[in-house]
Coordinates of C-alpha atoms in Angstrom, one line a residue:
X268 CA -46.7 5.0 -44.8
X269 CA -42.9 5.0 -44.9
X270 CA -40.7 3.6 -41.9
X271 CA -37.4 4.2 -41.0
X272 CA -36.5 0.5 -42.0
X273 CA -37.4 0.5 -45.7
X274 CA -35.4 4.5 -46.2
X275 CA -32.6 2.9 -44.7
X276 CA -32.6 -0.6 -45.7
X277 CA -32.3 -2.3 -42.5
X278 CA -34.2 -5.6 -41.6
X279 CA -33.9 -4.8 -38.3
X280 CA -35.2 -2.8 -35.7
X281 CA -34.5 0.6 -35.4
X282 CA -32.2 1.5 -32.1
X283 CA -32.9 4.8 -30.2
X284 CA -29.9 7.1 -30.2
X285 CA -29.9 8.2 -25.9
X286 CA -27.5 10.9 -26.1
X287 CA -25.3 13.4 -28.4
X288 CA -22.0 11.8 -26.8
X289 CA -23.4 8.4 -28.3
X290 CA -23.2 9.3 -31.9
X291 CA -19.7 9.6 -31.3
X292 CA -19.4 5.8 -30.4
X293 CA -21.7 4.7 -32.7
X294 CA -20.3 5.8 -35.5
X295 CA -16.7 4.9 -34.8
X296 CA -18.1 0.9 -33.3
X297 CA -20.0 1.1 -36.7
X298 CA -16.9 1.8 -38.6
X299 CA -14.7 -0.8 -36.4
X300 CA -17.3 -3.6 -37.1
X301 CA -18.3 -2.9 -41.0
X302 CA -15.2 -1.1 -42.5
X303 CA -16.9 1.2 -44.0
X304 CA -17.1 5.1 -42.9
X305 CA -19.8 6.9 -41.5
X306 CA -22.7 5.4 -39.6
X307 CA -26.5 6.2 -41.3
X308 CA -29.0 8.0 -38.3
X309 CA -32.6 8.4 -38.9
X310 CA -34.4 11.3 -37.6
X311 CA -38.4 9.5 -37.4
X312 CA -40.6 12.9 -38.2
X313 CA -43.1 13.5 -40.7
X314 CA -40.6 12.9 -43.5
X315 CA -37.9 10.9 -42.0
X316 CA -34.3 12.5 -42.3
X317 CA -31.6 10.3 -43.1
X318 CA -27.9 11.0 -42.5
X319 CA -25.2 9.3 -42.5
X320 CA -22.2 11.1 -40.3
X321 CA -18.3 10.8 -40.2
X322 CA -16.5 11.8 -37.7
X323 CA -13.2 13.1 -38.2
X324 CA -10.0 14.4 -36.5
X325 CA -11.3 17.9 -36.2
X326 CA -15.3 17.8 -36.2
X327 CA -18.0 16.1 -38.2
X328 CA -19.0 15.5 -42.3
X329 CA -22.4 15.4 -42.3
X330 CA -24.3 14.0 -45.3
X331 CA -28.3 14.0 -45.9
X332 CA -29.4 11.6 -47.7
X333 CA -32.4 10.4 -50.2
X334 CA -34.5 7.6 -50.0
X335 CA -31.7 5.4 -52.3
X336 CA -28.9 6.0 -50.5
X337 CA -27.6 9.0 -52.4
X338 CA -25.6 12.6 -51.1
X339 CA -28.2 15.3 -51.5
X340 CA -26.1 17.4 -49.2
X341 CA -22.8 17.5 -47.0
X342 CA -22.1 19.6 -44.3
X343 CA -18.7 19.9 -42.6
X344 CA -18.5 21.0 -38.8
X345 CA -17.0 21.3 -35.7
X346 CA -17.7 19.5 -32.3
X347 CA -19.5 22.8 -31.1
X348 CA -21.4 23.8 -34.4
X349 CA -22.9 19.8 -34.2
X350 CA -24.9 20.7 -31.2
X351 CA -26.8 22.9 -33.0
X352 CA -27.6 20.2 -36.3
X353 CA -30.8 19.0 -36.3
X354 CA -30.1 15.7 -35.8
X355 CA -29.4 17.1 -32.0
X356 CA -32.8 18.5 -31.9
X357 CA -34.1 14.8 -33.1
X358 CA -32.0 13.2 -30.2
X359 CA -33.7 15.9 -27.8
X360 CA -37.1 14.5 -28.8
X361 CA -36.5 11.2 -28.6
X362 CA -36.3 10.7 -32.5
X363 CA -33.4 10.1 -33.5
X364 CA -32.6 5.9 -34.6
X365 CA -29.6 4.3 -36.2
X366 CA -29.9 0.7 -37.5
X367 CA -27.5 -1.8 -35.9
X368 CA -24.6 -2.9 -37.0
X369 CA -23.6 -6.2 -38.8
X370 CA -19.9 -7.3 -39.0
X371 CA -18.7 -7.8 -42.4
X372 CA -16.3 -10.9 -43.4

């Protein structure tokens, strides 16, 4: 059985993502704290998702990602087009997770 840990490589607990204006945040703390762009989400179905999004000036990238950490896909959209993603749909369900963040240095 896979979990969301081992896809993403966290030794930590998965935390709950509570609402779409919170991937906003999170990805920009994640940035802040790590230096490094883009924050990784999980979305915990039968074959759990991973992305890892960026947000930017004018909207979102939007990468999905394999089970090594590797681009399989990139999307690039704007605030409104995000609320249709699935990841939204995920969130919606209660399955949406990001691992925490570590400081670097």
């Amino acid at each position: 059985m896979h979990t969301a840990t081992h896809l993403v490589g966290a030794s930590a607990p998965l935390l709950t993502v509570q609402a779409p204006e919170d991937i906003e945040f999170l990805v920009k703390e994640s940035e802040v704290l790590t230096g490094l762009a883009g924050r990784t989400f999980v979305i915990a179905s039968a074959d759990w998702l991973v992305y890892r999004v960026h947000w930017l000036p004018i909207g979102l990238k939007v990468e999905r990602l394999d089970a090594a950490g590797r681009v399989m896909s990139t999307q690039y959209l704007l605030p409104n087009e995000f609320h249709r993603h699935s990841l939204i749909d995920a969130l919606a369900a209660g399955q949406l997770f990001t691992p925490p963040v570590r400081r670097l240095g």
